[in-house]
mmCIF file with all atom_site columns, C-alpha atoms in Angstrom:
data_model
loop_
_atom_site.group_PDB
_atom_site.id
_atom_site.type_symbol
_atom_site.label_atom_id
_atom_site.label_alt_id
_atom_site.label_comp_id
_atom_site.label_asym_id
_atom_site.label_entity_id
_atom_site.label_seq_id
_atom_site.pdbx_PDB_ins_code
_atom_site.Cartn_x
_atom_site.Cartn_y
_atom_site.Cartn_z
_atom_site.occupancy
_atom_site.B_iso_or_equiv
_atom_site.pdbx_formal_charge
_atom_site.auth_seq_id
_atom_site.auth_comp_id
_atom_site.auth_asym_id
_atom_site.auth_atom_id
_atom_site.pdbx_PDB_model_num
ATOM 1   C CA . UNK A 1 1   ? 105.303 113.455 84.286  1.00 96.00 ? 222 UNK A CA 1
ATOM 2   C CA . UNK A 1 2   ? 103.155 110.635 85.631  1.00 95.00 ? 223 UNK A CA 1
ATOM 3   C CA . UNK A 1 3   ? 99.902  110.649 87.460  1.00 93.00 ? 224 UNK A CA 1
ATOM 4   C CA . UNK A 1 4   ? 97.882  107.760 89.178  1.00 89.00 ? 225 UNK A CA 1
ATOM 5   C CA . UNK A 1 5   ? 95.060  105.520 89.193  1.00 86.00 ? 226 UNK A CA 1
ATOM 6   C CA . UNK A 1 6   ? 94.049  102.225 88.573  1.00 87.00 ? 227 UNK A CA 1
ATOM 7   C CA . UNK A 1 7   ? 94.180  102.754 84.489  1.00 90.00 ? 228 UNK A CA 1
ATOM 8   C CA . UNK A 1 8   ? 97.919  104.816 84.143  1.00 91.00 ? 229 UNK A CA 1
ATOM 9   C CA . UNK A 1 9   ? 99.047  101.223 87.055  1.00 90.00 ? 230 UNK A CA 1
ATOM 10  C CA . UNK A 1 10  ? 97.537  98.914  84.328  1.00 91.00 ? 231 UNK A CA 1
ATOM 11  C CA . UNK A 1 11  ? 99.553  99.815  81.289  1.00 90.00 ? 232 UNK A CA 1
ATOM 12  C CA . UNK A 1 12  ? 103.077 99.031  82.969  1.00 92.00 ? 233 UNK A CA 1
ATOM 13  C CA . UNK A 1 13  ? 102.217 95.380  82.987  1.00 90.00 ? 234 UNK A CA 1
ATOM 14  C CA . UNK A 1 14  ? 102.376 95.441  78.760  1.00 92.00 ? 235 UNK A CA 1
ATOM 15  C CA . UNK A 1 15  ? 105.174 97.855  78.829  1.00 92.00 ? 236 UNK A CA 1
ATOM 16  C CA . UNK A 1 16  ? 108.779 95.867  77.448  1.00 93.00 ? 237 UNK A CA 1
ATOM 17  C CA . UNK A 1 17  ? 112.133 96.825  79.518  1.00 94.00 ? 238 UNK A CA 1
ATOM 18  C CA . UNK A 1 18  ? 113.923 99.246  77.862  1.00 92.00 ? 239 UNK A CA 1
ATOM 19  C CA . UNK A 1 19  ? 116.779 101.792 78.724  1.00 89.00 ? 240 UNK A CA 1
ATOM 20  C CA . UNK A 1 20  ? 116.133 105.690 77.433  1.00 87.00 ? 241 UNK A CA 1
ATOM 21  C CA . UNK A 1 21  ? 119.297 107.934 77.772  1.00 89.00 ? 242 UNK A CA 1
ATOM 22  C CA . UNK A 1 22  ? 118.550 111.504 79.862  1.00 91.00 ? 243 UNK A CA 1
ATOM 23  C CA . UNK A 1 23  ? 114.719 110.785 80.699  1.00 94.00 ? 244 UNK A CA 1
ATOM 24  C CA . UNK A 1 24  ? 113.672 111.534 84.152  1.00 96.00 ? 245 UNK A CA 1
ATOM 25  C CA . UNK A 1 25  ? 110.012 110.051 85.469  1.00 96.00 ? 246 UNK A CA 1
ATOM 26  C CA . UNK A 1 26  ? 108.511 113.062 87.623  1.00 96.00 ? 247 UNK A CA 1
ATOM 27  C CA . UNK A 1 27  ? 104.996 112.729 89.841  1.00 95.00 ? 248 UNK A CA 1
ATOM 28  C CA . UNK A 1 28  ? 102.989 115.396 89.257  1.00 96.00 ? 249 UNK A CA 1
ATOM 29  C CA . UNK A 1 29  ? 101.200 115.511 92.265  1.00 94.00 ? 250 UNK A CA 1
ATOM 30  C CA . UNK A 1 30  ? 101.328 114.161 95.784  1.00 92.00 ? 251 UNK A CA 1
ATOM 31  C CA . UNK A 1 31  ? 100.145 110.827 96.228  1.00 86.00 ? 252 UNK A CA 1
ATOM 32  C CA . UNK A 1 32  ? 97.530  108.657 98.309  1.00 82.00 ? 253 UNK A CA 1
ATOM 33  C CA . UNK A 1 33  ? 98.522  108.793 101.987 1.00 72.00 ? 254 UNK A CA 1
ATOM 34  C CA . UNK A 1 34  ? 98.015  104.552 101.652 1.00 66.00 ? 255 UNK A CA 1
ATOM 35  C CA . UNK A 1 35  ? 101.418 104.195 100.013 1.00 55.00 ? 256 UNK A CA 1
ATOM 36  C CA . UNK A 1 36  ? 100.779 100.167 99.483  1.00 55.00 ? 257 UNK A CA 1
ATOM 37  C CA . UNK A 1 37  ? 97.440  101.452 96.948  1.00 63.00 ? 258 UNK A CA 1
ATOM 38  C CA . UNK A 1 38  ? 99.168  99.788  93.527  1.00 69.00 ? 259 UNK A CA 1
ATOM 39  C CA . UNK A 1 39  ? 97.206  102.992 91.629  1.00 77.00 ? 260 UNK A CA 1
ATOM 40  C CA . UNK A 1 40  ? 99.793  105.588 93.957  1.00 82.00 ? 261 UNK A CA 1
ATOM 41  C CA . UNK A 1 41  ? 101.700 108.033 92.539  1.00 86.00 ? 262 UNK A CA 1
ATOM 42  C CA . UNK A 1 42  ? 104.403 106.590 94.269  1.00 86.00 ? 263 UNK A CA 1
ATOM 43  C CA . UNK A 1 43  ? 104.460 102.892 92.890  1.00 89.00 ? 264 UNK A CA 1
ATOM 44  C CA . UNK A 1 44  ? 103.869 104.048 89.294  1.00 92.00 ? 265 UNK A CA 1
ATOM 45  C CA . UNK A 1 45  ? 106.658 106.223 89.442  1.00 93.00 ? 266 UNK A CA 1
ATOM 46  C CA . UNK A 1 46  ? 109.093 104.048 90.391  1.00 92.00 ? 267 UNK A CA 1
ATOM 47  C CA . UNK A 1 47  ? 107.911 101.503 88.543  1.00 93.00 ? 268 UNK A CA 1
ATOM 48  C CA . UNK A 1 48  ? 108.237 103.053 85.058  1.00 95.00 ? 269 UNK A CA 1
ATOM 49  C CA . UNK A 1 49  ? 111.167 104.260 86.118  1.00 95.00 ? 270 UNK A CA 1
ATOM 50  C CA . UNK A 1 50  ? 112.583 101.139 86.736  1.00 95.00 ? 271 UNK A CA 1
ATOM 51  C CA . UNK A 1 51  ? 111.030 100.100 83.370  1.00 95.00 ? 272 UNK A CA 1
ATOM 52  C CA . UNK A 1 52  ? 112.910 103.102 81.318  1.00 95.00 ? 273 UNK A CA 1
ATOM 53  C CA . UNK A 1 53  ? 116.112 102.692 83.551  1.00 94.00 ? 274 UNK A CA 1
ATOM 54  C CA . UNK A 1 54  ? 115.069 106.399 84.140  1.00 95.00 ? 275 UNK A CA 1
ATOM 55  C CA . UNK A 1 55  ? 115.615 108.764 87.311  1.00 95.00 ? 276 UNK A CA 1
ATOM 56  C CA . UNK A 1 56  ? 112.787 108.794 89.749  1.00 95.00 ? 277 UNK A CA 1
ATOM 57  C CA . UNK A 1 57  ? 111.837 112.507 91.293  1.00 94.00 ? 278 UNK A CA 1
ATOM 58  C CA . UNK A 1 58  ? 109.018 111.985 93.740  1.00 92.00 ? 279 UNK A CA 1
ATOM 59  C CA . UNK A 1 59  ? 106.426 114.475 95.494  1.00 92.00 ? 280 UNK A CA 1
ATOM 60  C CA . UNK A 1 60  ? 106.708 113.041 98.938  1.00 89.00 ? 281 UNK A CA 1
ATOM 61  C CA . UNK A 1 61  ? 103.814 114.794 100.297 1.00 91.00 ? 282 UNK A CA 1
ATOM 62  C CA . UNK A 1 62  ? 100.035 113.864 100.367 1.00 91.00 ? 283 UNK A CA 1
ATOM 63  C CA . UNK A 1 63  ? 97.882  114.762 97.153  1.00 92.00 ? 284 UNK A CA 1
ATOM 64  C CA . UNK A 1 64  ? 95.360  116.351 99.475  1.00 93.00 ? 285 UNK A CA 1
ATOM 65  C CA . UNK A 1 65  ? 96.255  118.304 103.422 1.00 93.00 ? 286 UNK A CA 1
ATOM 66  C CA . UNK A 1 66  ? 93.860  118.331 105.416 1.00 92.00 ? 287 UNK A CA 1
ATOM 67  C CA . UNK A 1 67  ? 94.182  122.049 105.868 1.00 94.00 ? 288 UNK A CA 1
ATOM 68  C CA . UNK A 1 68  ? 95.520  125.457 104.045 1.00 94.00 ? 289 UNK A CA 1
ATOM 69  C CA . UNK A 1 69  ? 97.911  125.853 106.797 1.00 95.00 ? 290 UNK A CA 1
ATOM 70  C CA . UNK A 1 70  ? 99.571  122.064 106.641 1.00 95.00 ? 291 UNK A CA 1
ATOM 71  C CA . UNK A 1 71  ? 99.759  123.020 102.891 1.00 94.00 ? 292 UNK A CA 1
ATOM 72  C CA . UNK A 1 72  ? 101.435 126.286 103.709 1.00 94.00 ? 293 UNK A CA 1
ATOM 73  C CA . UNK A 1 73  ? 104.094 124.667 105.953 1.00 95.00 ? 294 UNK A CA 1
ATOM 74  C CA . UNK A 1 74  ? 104.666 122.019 103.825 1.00 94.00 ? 295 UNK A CA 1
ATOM 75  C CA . UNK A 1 75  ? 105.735 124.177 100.935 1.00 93.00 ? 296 UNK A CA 1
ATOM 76  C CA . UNK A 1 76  ? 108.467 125.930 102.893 1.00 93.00 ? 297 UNK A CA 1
ATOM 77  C CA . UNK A 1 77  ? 110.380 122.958 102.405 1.00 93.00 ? 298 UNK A CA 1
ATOM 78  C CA . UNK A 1 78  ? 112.795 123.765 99.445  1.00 92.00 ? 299 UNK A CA 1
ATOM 79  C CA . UNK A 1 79  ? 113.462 121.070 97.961  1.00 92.00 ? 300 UNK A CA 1
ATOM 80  C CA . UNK A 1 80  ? 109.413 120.266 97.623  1.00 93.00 ? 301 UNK A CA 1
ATOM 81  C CA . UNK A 1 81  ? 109.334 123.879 96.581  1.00 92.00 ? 302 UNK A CA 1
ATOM 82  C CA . UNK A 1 82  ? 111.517 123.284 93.376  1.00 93.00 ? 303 UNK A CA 1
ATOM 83  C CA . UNK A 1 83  ? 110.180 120.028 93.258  1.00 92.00 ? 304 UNK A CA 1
ATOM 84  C CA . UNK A 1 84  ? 106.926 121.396 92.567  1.00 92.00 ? 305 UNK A CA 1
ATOM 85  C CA . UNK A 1 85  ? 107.773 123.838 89.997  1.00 92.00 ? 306 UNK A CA 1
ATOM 86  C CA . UNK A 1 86  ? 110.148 120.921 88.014  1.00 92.00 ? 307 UNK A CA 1
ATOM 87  C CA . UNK A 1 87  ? 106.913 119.430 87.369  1.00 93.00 ? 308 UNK A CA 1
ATOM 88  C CA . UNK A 1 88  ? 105.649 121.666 84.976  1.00 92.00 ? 309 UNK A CA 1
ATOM 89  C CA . UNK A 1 89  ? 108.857 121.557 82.872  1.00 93.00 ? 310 UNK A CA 1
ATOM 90  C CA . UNK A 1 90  ? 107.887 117.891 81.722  1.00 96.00 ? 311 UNK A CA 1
ATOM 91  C CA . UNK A 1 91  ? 108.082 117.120 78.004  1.00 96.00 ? 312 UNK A CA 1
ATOM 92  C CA . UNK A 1 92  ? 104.875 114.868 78.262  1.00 97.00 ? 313 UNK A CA 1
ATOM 93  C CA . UNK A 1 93  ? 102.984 114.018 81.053  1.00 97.00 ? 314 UNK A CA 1
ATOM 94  C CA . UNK A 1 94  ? 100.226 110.876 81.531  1.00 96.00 ? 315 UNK A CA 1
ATOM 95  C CA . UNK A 1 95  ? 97.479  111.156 83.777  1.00 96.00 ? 316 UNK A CA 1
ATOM 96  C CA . UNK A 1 96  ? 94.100  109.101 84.544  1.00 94.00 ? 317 UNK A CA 1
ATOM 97  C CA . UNK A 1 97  ? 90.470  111.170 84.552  1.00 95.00 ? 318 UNK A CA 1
ATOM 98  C CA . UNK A 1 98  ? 88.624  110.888 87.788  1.00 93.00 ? 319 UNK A CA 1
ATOM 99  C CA . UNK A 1 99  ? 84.999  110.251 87.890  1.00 94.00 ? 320 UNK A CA 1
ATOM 100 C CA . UNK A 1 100 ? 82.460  111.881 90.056  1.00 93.00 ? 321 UNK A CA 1
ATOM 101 C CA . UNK A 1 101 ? 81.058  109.062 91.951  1.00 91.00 ? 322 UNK A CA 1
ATOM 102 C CA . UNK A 1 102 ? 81.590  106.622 94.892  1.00 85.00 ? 323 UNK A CA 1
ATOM 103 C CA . UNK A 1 103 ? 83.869  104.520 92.262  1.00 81.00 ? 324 UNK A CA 1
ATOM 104 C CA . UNK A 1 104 ? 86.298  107.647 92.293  1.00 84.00 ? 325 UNK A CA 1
ATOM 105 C CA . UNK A 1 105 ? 89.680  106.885 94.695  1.00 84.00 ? 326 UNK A CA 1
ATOM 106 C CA . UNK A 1 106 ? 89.356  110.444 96.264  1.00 87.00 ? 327 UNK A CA 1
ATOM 107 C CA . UNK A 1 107 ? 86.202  108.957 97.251  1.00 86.00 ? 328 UNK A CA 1
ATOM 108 C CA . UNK A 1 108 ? 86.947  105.781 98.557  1.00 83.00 ? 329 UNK A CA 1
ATOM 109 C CA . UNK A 1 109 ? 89.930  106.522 100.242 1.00 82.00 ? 330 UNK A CA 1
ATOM 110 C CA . UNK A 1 110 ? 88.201  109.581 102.202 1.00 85.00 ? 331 UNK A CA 1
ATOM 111 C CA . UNK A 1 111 ? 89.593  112.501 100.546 1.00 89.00 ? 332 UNK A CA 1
ATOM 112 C CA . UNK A 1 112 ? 85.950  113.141 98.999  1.00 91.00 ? 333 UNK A CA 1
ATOM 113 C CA . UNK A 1 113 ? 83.261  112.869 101.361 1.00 91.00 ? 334 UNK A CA 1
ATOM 114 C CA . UNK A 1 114 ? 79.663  111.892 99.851  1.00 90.00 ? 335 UNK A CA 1
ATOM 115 C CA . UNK A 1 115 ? 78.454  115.268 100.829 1.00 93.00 ? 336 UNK A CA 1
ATOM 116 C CA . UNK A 1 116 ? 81.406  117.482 99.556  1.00 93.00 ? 337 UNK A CA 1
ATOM 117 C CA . UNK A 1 117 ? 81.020  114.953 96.428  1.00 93.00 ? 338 UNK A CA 1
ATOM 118 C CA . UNK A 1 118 ? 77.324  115.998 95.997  1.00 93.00 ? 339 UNK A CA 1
ATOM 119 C CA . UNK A 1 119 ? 78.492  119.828 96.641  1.00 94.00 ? 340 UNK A CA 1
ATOM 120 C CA . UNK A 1 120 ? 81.045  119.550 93.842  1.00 95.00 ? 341 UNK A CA 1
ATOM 121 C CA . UNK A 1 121 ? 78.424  118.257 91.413  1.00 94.00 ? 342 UNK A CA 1
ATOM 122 C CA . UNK A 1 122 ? 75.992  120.860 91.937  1.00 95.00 ? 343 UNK A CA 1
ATOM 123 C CA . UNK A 1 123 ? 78.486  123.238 90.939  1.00 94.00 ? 344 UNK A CA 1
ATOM 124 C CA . UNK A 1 124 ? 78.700  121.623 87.537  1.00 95.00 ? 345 UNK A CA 1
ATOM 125 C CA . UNK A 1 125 ? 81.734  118.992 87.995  1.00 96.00 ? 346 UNK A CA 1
ATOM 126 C CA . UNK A 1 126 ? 82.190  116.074 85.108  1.00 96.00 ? 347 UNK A CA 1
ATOM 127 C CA . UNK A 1 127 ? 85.424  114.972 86.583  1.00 95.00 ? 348 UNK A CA 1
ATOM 128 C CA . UNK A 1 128 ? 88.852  115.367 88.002  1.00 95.00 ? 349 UNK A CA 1
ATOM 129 C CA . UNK A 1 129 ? 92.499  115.234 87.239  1.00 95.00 ? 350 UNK A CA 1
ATOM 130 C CA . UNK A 1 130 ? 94.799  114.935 89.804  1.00 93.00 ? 351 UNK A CA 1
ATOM 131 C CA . UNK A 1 131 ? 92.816  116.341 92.736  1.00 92.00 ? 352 UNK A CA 1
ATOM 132 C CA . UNK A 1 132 ? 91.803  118.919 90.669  1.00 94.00 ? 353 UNK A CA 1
ATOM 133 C CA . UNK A 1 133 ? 88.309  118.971 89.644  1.00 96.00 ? 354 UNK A CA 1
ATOM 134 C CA . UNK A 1 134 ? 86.503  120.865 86.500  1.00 97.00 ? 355 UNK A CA 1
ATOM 135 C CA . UNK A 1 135 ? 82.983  121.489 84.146  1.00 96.00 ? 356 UNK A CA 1
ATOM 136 C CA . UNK A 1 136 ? 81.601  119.933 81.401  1.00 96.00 ? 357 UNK A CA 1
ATOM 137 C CA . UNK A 1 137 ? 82.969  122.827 79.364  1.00 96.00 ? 358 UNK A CA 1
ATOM 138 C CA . UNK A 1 138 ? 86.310  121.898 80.401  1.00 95.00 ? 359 UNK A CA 1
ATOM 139 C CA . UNK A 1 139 ? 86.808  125.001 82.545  1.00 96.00 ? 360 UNK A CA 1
ATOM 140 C CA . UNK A 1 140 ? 88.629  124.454 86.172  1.00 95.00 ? 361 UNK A CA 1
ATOM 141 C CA . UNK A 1 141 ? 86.100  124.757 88.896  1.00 95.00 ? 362 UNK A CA 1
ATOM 142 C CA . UNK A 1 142 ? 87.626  126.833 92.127  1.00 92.00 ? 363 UNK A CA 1
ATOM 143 C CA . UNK A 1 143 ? 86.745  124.515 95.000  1.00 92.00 ? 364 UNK A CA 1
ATOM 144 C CA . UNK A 1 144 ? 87.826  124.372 98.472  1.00 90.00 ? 365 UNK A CA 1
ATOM 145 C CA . UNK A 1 145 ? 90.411  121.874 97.754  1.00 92.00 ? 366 UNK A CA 1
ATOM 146 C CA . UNK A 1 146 ? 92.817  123.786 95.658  1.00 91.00 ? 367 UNK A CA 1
ATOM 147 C CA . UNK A 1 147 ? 94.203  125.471 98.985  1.00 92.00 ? 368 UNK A CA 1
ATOM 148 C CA . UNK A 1 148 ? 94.778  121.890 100.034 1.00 94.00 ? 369 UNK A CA 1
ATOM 149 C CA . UNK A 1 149 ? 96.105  120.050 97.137  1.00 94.00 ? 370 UNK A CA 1
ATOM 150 C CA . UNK A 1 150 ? 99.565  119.528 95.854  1.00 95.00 ? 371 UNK A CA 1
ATOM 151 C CA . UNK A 1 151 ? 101.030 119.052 92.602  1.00 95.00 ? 372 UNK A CA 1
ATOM 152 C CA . UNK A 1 152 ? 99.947  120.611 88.998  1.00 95.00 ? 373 UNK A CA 1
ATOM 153 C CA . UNK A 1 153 ? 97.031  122.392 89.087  1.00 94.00 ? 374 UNK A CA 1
ATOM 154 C CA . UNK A 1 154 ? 95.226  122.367 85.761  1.00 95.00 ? 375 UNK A CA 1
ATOM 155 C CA . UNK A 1 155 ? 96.431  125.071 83.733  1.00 94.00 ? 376 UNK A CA 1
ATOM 156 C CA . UNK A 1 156 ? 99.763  124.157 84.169  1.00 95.00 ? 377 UNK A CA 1
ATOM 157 C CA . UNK A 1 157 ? 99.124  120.489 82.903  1.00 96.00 ? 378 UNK A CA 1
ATOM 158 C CA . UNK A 1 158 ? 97.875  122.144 79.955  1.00 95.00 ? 379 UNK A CA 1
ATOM 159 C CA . UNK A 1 159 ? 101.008 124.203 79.267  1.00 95.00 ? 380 UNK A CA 1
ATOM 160 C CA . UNK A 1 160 ? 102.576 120.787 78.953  1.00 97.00 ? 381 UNK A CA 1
ATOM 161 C CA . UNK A 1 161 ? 103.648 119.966 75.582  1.00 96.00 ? 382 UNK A CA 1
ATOM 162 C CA . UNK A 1 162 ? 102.015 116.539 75.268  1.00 98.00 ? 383 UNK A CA 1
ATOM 163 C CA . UNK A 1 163 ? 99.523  115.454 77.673  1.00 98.00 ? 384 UNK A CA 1
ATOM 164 C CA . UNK A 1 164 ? 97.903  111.991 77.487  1.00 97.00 ? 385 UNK A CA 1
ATOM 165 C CA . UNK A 1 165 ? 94.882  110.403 79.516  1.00 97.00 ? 386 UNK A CA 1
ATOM 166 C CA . UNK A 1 166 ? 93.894  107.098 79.715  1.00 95.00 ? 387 UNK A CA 1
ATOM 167 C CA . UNK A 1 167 ? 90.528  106.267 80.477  1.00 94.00 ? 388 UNK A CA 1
ATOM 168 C CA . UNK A 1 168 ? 87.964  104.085 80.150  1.00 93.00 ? 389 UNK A CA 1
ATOM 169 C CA . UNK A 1 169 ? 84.135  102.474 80.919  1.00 94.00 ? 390 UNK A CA 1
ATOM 170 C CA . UNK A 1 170 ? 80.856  104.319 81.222  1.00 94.00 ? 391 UNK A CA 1
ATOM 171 C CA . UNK A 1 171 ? 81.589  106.537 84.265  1.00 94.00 ? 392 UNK A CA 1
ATOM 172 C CA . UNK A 1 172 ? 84.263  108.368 82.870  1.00 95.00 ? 393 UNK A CA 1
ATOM 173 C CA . UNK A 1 173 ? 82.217  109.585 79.847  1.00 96.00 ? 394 UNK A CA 1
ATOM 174 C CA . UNK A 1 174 ? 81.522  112.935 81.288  1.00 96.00 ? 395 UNK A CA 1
ATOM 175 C CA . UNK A 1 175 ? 85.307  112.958 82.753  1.00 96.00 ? 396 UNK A CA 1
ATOM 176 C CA . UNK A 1 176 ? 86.429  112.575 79.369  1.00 96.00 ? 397 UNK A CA 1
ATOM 177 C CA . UNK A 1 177 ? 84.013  115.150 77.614  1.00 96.00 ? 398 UNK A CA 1
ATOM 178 C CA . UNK A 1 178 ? 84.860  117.816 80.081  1.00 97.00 ? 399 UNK A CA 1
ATOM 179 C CA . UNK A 1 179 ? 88.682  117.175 79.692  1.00 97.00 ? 400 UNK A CA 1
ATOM 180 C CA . UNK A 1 180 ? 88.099  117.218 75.925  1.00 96.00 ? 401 UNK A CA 1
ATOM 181 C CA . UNK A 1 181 ? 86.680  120.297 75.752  1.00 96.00 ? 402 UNK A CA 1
ATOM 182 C CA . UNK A 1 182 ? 89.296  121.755 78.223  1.00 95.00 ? 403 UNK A CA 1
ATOM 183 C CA . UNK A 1 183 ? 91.723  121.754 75.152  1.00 93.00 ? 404 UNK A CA 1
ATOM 184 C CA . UNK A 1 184 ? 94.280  120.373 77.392  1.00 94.00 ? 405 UNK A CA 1
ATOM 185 C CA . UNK A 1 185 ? 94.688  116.657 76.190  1.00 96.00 ? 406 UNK A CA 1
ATOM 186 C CA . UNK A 1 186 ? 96.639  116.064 73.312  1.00 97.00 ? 407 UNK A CA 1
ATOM 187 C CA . UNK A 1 187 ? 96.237  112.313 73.208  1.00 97.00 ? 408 UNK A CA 1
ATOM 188 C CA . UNK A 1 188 ? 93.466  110.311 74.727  1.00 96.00 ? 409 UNK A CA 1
ATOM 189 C CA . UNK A 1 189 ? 93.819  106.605 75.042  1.00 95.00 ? 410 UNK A CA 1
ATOM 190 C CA . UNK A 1 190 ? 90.431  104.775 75.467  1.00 96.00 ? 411 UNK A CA 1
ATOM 191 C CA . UNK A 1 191 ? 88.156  101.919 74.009  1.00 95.00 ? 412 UNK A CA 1
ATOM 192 C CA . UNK A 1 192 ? 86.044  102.192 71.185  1.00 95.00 ? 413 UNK A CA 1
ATOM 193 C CA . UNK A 1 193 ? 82.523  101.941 73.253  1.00 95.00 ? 414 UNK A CA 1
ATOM 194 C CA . UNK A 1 194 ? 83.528  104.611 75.351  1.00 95.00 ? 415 UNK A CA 1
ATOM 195 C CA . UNK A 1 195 ? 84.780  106.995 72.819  1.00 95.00 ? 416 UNK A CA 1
ATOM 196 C CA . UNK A 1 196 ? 81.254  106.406 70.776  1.00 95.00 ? 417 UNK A CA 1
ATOM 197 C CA . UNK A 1 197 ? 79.318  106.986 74.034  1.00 95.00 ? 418 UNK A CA 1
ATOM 198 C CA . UNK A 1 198 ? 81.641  110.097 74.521  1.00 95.00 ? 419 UNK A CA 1
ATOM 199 C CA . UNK A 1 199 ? 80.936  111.330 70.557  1.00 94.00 ? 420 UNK A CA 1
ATOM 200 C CA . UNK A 1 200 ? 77.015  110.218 71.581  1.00 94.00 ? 421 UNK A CA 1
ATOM 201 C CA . UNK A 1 201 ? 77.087  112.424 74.597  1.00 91.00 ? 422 UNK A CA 1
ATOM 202 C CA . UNK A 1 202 ? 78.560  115.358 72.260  1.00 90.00 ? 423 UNK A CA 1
ATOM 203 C CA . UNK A 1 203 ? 75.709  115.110 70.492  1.00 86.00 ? 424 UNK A CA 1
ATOM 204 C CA . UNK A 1 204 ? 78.064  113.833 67.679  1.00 81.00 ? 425 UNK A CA 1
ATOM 205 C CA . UNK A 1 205 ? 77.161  110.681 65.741  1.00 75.00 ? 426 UNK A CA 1
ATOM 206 C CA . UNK A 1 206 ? 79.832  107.967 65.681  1.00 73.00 ? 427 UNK A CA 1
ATOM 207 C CA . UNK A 1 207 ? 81.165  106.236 62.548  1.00 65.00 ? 428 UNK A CA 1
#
């Protein structure tokens, strides 16, 4: 299962050609509605794919409707239907951690706007994975997006078997604390600055 961002994009570029027997490469969400972004769901897909000589099952609907009732209509297509549920049979799944500022690509590609941002952080959100958007304690925050997202909603990712996140730089501290704590990641894949500042922010003392 494969998410997005600008992070999960970068690590195909050191990834060696190789060819995996019975592996498919699933999105777990929708994706961007700017299908040339190189951090879509989309282009990561099909590029590991390609990468794994793997079968590619897409989401081909946006992450985020703009409505409950587009989201509504949109699952009584079947084959996004099953679609949807295949995702949470994935063996491992890789996703990016969302920060809650402008630098976020909810935000800056309008999904997010600054005043629905500043709403979501007054109700305690450190960050958000795949649309989906939770606390510093790790617990999943209801907001008025869940009616309009699509793909895994958080504790599904969780039932996953292995879940990884890759993440990295001084805004995604909090993103990364909060997902810690959530119990849902299994690996996380960061520098060492930013797990110290994480371990700092813990009020854990690194070394």
């Amino acid at each position: 299962g494969i998410g997005m961002g600008r992070t999960v994009s970068s690590i195909l570029e050191h990834m060696i050609p190789r060819k995996l027997d019975n592996i498919t490469v699933r999105t777990l969400a929708g994706a961007y509605e700017q299908p040339g972004v190189h951090s879509n769901a989309y282009n990561i897909a099909w590029r590991l794919a390609d990468l794994l000589d793997a079968t590619c099952e897409q989401l081909y609907c946006p992450l985020i409707v703009p409505n409950k009732t587009t989201r509504k209509a949109l699952l009584k297509d079947r084959t996004l239907s099953e679609l949807l549920r295949s995702v949470c049979e994935c063996d491992l799944a890789l996703v990016g951690l969302g920060a809650m500022d402008s630098d976020s690509p909810l935000i800056r590609l309008g999904y997010v706007s600054p005043d629905q941002l500043a709403e979501l952080r007054s109700k305690g959100a450190a960050g958000e994975i795949l649309g989906r958007f939770y606390d510093f304690d790790g617990q999943a925050l209801e907001t008025g997006f869940d009616g309009r997202s699509l793909g895994i909603d958080l504790p599904q990712l969780c039932g996953i078997e292995t879940v990884i996140a890759l993440a990295h730089g001084a805004n995604k501290v909090g993103p990364m604390l909060g997902a810690l704590r959530s119990g849902c990641l299994d690996v996380l894949i960061t520098d060492r600055w930013t797990a110290e500042s994480v371990l700092v922010r813990d009020g854990l003392k690194p070394g």
